Coordinates of C-alpha atoms in Angstrom, one line a residue:
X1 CA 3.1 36.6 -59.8
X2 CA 7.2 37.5 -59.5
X3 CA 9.6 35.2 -60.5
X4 CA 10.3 32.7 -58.0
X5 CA 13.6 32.4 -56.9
X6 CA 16.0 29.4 -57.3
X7 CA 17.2 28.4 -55.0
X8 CA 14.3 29.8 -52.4
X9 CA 15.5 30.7 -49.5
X10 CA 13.9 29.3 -46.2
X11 CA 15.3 31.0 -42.5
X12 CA 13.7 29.2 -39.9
X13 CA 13.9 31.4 -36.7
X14 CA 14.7 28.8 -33.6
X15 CA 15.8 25.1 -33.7
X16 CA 13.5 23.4 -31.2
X17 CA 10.9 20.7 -32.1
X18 CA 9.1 22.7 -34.0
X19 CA 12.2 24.4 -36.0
X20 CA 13.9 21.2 -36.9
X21 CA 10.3 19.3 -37.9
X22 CA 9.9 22.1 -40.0
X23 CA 13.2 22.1 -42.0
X24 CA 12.4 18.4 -42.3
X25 CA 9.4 18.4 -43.2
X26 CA 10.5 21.2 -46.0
X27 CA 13.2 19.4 -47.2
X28 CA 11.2 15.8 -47.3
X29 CA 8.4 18.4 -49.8
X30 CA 10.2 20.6 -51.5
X31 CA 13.7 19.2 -51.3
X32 CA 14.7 20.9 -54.9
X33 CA 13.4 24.2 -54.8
X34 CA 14.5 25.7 -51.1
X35 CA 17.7 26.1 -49.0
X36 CA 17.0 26.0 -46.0
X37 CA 18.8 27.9 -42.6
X38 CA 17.8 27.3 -39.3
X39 CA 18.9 30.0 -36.1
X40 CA 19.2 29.1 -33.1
X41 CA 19.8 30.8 -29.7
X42 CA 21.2 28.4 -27.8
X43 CA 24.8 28.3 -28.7
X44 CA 24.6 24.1 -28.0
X45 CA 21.9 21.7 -26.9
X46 CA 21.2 21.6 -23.5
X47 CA 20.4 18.0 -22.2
X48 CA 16.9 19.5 -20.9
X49 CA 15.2 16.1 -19.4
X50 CA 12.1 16.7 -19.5
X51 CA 9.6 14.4 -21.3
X52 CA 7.0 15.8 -24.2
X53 CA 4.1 14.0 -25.8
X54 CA 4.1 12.8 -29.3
X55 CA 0.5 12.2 -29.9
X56 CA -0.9 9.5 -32.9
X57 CA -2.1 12.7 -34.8
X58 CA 2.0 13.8 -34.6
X59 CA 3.6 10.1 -34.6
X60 CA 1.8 9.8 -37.8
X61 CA 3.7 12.7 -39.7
X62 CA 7.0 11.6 -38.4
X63 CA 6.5 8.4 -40.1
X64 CA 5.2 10.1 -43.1
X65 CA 8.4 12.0 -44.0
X66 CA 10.4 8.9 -43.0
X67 CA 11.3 9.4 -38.8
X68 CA 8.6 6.9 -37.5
X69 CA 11.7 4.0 -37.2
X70 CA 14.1 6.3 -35.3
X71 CA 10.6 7.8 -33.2
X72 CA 9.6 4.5 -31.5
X73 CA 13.9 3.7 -30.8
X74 CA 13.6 6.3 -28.5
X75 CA 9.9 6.9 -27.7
X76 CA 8.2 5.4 -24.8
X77 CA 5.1 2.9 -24.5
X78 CA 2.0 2.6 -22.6
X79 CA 1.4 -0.7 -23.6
X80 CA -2.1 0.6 -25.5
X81 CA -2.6 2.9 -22.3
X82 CA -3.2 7.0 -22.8
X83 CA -3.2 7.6 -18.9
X84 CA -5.0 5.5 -16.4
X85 CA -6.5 8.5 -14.2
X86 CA -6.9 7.6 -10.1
X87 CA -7.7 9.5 -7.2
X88 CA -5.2 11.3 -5.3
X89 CA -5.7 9.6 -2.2
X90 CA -6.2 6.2 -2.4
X91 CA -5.3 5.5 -6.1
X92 CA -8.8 4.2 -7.2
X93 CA -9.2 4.0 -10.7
X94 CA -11.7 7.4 -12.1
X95 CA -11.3 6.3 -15.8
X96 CA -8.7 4.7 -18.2
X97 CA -8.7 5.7 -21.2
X98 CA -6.8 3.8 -23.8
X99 CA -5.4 3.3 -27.4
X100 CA -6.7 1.6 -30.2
X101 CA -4.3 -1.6 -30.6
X102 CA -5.2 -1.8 -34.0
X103 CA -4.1 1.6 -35.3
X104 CA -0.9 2.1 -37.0
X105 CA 0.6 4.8 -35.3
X106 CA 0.6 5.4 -31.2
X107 CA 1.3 7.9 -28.7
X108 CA 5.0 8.5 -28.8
X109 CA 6.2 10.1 -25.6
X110 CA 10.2 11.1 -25.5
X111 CA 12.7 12.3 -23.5
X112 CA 12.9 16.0 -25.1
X113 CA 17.2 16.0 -25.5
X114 CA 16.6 13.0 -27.5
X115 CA 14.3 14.2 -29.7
X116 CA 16.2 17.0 -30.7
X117 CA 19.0 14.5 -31.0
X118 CA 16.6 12.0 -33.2
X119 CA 15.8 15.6 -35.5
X120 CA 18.9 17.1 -36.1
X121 CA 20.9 14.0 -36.7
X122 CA 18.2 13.3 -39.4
X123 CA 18.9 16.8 -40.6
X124 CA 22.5 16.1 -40.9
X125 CA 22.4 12.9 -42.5
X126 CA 19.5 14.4 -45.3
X127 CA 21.6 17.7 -45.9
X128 CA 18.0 19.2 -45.1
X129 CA 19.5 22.7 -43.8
X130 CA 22.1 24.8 -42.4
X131 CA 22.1 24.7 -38.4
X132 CA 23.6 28.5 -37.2
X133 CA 24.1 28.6 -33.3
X134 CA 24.8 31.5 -31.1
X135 CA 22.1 33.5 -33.4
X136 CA 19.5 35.4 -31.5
X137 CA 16.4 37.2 -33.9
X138 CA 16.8 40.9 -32.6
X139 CA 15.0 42.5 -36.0
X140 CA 13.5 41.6 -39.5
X141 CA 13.5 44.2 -42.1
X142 CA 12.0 43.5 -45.4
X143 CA 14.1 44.6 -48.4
X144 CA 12.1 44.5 -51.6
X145 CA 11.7 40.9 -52.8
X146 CA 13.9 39.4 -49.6
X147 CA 13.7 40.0 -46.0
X148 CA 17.2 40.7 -43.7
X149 CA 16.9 39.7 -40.2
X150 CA 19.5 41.4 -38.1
X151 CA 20.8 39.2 -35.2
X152 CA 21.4 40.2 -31.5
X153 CA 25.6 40.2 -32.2
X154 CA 25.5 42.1 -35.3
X155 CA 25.6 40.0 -38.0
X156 CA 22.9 39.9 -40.8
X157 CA 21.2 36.8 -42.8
X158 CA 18.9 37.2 -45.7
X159 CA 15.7 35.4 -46.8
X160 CA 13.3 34.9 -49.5
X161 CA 10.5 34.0 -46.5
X162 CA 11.2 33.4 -42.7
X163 CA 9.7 31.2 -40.7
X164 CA 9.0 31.9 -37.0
X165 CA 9.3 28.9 -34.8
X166 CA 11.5 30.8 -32.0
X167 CA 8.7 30.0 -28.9
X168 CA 6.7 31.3 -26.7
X169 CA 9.0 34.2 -26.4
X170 CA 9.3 34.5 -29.5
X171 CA 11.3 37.8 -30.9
X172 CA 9.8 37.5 -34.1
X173 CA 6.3 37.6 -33.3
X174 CA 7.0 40.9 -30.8
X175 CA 7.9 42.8 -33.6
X176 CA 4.0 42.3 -34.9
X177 CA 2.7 41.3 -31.6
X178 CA 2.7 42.6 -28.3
X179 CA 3.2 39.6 -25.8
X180 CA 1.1 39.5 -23.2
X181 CA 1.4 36.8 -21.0
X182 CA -1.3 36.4 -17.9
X183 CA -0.4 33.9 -14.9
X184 CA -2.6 30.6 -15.2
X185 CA -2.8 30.1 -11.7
X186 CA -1.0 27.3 -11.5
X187 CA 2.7 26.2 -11.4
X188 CA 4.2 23.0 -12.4
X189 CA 6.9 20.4 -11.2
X190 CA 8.6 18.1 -13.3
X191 CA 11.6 15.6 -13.0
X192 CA 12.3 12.3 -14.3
X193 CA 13.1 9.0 -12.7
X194 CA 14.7 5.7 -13.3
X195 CA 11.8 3.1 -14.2
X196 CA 13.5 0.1 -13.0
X197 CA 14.1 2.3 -9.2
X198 CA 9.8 2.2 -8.8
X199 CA 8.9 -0.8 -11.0
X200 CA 8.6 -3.6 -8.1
X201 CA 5.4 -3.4 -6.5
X202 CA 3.6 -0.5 -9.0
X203 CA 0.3 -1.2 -8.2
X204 CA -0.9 0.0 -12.0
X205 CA -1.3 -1.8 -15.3
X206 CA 0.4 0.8 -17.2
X207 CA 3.4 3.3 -16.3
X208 CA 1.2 6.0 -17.6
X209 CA -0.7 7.5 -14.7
X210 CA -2.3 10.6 -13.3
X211 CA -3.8 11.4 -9.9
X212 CA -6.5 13.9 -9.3
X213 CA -7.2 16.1 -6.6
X214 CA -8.7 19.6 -6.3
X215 CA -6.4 22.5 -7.4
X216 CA -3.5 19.7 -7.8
X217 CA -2.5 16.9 -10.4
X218 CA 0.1 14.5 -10.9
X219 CA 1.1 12.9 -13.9
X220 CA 4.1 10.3 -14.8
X221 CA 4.2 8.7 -17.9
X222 CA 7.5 6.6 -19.7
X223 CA 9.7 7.8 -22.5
X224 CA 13.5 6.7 -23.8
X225 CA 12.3 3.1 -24.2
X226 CA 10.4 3.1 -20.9
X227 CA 14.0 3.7 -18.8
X228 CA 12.8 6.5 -17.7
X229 CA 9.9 7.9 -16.2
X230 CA 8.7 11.8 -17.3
X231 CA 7.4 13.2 -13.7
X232 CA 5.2 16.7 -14.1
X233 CA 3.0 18.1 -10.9
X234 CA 0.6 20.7 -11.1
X235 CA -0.3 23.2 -8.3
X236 CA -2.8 25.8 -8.2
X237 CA -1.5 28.9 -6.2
X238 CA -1.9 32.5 -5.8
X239 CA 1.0 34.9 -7.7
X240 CA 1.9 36.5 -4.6
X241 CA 3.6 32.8 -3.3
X242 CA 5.8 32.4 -5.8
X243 CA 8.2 35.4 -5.5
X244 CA 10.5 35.7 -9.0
X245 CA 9.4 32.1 -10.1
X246 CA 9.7 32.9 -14.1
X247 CA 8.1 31.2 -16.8
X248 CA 11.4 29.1 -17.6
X249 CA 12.7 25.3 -18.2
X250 CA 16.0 26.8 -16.2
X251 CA 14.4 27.2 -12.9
X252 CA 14.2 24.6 -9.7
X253 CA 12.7 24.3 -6.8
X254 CA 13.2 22.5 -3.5
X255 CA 12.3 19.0 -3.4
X256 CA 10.9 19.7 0.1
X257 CA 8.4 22.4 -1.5
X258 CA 7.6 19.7 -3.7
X259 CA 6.7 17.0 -1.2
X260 CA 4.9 20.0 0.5
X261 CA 2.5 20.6 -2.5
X262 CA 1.8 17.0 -2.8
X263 CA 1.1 15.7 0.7
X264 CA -2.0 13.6 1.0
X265 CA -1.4 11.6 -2.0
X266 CA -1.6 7.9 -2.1
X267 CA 2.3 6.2 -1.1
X268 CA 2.7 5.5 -5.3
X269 CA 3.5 9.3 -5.7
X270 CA 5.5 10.1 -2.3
X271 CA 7.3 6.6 -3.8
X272 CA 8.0 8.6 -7.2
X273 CA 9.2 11.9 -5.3
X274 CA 11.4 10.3 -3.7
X275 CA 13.2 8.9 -6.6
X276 CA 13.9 12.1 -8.8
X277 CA 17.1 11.6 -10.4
X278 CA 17.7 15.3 -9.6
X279 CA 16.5 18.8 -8.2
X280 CA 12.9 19.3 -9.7
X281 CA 12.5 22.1 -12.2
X282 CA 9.6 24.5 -11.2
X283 CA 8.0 27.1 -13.5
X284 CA 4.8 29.5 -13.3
X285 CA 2.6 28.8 -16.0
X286 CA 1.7 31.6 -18.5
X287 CA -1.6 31.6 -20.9
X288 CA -1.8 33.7 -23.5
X289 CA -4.6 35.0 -25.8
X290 CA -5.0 33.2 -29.6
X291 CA -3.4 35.1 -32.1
X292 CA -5.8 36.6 -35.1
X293 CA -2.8 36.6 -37.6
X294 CA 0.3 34.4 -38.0
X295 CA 1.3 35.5 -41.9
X296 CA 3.6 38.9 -41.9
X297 CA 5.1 41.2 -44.6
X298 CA 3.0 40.3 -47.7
X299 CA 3.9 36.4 -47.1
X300 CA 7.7 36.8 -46.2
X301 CA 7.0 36.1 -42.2
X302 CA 5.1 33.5 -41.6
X303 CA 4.7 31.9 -37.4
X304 CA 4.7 28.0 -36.7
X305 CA 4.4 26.5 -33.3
X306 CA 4.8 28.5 -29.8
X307 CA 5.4 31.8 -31.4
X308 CA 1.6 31.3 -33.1
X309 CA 0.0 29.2 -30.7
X310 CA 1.1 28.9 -27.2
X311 CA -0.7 26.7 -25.3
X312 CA -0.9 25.0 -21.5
X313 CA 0.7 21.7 -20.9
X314 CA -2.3 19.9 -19.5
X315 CA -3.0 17.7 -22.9
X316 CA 0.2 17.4 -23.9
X317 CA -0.3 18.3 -27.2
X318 CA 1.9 21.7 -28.0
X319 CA 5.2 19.6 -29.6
X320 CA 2.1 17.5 -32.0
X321 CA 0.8 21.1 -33.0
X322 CA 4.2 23.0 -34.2
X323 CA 4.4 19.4 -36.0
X324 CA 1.2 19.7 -37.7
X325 CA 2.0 23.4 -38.5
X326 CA 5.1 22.4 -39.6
X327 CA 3.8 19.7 -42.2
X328 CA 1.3 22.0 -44.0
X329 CA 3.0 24.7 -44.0
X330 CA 5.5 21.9 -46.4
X331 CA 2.5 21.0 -48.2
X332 CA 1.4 24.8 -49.1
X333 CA 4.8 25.3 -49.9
X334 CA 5.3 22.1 -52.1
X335 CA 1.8 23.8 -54.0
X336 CA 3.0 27.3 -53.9
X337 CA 6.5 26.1 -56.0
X338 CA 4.0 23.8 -58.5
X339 CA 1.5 26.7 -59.0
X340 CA 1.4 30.4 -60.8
X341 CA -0.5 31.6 -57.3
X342 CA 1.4 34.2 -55.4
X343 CA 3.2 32.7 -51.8
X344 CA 0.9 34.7 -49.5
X345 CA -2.4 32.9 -50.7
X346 CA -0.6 29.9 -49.6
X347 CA 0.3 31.0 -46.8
X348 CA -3.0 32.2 -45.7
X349 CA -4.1 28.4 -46.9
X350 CA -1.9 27.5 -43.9
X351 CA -3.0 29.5 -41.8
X352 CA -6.6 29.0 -42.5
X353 CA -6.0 25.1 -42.2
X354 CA -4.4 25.4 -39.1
X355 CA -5.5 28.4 -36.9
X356 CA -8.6 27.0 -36.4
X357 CA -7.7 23.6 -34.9
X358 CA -4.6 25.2 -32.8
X359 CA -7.0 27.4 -31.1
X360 CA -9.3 24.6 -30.5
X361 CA -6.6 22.8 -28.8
X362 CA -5.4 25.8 -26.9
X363 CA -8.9 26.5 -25.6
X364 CA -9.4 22.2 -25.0
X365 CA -6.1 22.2 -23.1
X366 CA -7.5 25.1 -20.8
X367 CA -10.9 22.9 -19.9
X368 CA -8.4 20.0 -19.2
X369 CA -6.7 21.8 -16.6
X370 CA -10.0 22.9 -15.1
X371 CA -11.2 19.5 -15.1
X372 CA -8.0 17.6 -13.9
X373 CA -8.0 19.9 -10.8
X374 CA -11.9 20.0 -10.6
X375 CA -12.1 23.8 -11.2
X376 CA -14.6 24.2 -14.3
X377 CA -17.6 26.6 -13.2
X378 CA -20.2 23.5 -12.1
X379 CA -17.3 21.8 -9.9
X380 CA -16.9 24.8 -7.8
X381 CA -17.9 24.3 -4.5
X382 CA -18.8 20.8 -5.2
X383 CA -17.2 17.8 -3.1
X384 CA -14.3 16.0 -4.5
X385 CA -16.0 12.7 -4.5
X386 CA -19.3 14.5 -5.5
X387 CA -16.9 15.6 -8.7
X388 CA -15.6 12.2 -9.9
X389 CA -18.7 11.5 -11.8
X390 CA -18.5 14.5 -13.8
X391 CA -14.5 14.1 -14.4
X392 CA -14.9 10.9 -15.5
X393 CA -17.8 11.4 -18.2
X394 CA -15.1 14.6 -19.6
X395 CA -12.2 12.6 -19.5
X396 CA -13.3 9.5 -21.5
X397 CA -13.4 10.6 -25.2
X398 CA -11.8 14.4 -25.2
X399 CA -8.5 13.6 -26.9
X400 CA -9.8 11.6 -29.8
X401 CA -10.8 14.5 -32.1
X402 CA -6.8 15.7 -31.6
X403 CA -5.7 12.0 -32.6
X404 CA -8.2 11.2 -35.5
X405 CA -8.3 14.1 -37.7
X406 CA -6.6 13.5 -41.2
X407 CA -5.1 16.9 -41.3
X408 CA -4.3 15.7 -45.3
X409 CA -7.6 15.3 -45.8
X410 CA -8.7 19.1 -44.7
X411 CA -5.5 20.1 -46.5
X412 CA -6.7 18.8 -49.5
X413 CA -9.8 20.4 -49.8
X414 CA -9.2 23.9 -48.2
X415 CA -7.0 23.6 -51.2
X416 CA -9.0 22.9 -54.1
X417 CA -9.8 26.2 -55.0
X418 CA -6.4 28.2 -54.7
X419 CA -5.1 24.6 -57.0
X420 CA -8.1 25.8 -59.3
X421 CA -6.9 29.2 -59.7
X422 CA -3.3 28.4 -60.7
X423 CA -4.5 25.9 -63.3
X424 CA -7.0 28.7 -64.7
X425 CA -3.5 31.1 -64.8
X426 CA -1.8 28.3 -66.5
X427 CA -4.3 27.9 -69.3
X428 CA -4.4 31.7 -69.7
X429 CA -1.0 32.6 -70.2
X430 CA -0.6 29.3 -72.7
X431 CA -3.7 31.3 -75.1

């Protein structure tokens, strides 16, 4: 094994959730060993409204490297409600499913410009990294024992390992990757609106609900201290309806389109519709096949989040995953720096860790949509009340496994044997 540079360099390619987690996460590990730069795009942050879902399983690794505090300021709360699940037209309860009241740590949901907020003034105040706007990945080029990466306006940066976290678009990963994205069939809506505009007479025990009919869902839940209320519809239609709709947070649609695609269900949504603060954002929903590798150029590129793992909305569980990659790929990195083992077993530690569950959630996330809109292969042709039965029984315990898992606990013992090996190095080189 080389010497190991000090300080270490760290580029961290995009500075979304999963970027700016990342350089946290890094800096809470590993805080004396790397220097950390993180590239973003944009050349400022957007406030982009839409809400995301913090799950327990990501809640709990915010609090772990000191956020949880500043995550429930901002977060929203069910109340010890996931989502209370109804039917579209009359808003008869299917299932609720809820929380454990006794657990530590609860679903999070935020307002997504706050979040970032919440990160980066955490990255400021910890000196964790460098923040470079304006800086768009065009080209990495590995140089001996560093790697360049060559930005869209000319200018170079260098790097002693780069980190991928630049989205489902992600530059990066097309210079390993072809991207091939393939329409889902579906398209989703999503707004936000004032909590205290729909509160009198909401006929629910919780602000976190979802309506179910076939080929269409409906979800709301709160976030930014249950002020607001995150609004997302999904609509199954055919390609050839939606023209040059692209797969992007930037586009809108027309509220009456909206209303359109949601007719027939119960007076609670049409109530919600009509409240949107603004013009709905609309975008066509991409899949995208699991990735077999996310660890490039002998261990100097490495993928985290989006770029290794896109995944559909319908769990609301793609910010928790980039959070969990983010955090063991600090722990592998916090072993790598205490070890004589070279970076690119570690690496592949990460990867091994966390491939497996990512692609278990992309594939999960894939059945939920299925079942949300009553579309899996034994729902086919079946009546929607015939269907509720089955929803229900699919519904009831499928997120738990995402929650529960101690992701330290399968860290710690994927890593026993790569640990093993460096102290078998160290007692070789001291006869």
């Amino acid at each position: 094994m080389s010497e190991i540079p000090n300080p270490f360099r760290i580029a961290i390619i995009g500075g979304g959730i999963g970027g700016l987690f990342t350089a946290l996460s890094l800096n809470w590990h590993c805080k004396d060993d790397v220097q950390i730069s993180v590239y973003e795009q944009a050349s400022e942050y957007k406030e982009i409204g839409a809400g995301v879902g913090i799950g327990v399983n990501a809640a709990k690794l915010l609090h772990k490297i000191g956020l949880g505090e500043s995550l429930n300021e901002i977060s929203g709360n069910a109340e010890g409600f996931w989502i209370t699940f109804r039917r579209f037209d009359t808003g008869e309860e299917v299932v609720t499913v809820r929380e454990e009241l006794a657990q530590k740590y609860r679903n999070s949901p935020v307002q997504r410009a706050e979040f970032l907020d919440l990160l980066l003034a955490a990255m400021r105040e910890r000196g964790a990294a460098s923040l470079f706007t304006k800086k768009c990945c065009k080209h990495v080029k590995r140089l001996g024992n560093h790697v360049t990466i060559e930005f869209t306006d000319g200018t170079t940066g260098d790097a002693d390992l780069i980190i991928g976290c630049d989205g489902i678009h992600s530059a990066l990963r097309s210079q390993y990757v072809t991207d091939r994205p393939v329409y889902s069939g579906k398209v989703a809506w999503r707004g936000l609106v004032e909590v205290q505009s729909i509160a009198e007479g909401w006929p629910f025990p919780t602000k976190s609900v979802q309506w179910m009919a076939q080929d269409r869902h409906f979800l709301v839940f709160p976030i930014s201290q249950n002020k607001l209320l995150n609004v997302v519809g999904f609509v199954t239609k055919d390609r050839v309806e939606l023209g040059d709709l692209k797969e992007s947070w930037s586009c809108t649609g027309d509220i009456m389109d909206m209303r359109k695609d949601f007719s027939g269900f119960e007076e609670t949504v049409q109530g919600v519709i009509d409240k949107l603060t603004s013009t709905p954002s609309k975008w066509l929903l991409n899949d995208r096949d699991p990735l077999a590798e996310w660890v490039y150029e002998d261990g100097q590129v490495v993928l985290v989040g989006d770029s290794a793992h896109a995944m559909l909305p319908y769990q609301g569980a793609g910010a928790g995953q980039a959070i969990e990659d983010g955090y063991i790929l600090s722990r592998a990195m916090q072993d790598f720096f205490k070890s004589s083992v070279d970076i690119i077993d570690w690496l592949h530690l990460y990867q091994e860790v966390r491939l497996p569950r990512a692609q278990k959630v992309q594939e999960t996330t894939r059945e939920a949509g299925d079942i949300y809109e009553m579309q899996s292969p034994d729902m086919r042709g079946v009546t929607f009340d015939d269907c509720m039965p089955l929803v229900k029984a699919r519904i009831e315990s499928r997120m738990k496994w995402i929650w529960m898992e101690d992701i330290d606990a399968v860290y710690d013992a994927a890593s026993i044997k790569l640990k093993g090996s460096s102290t078998t190095a160290a007692r070789t080189q001291l006869l």
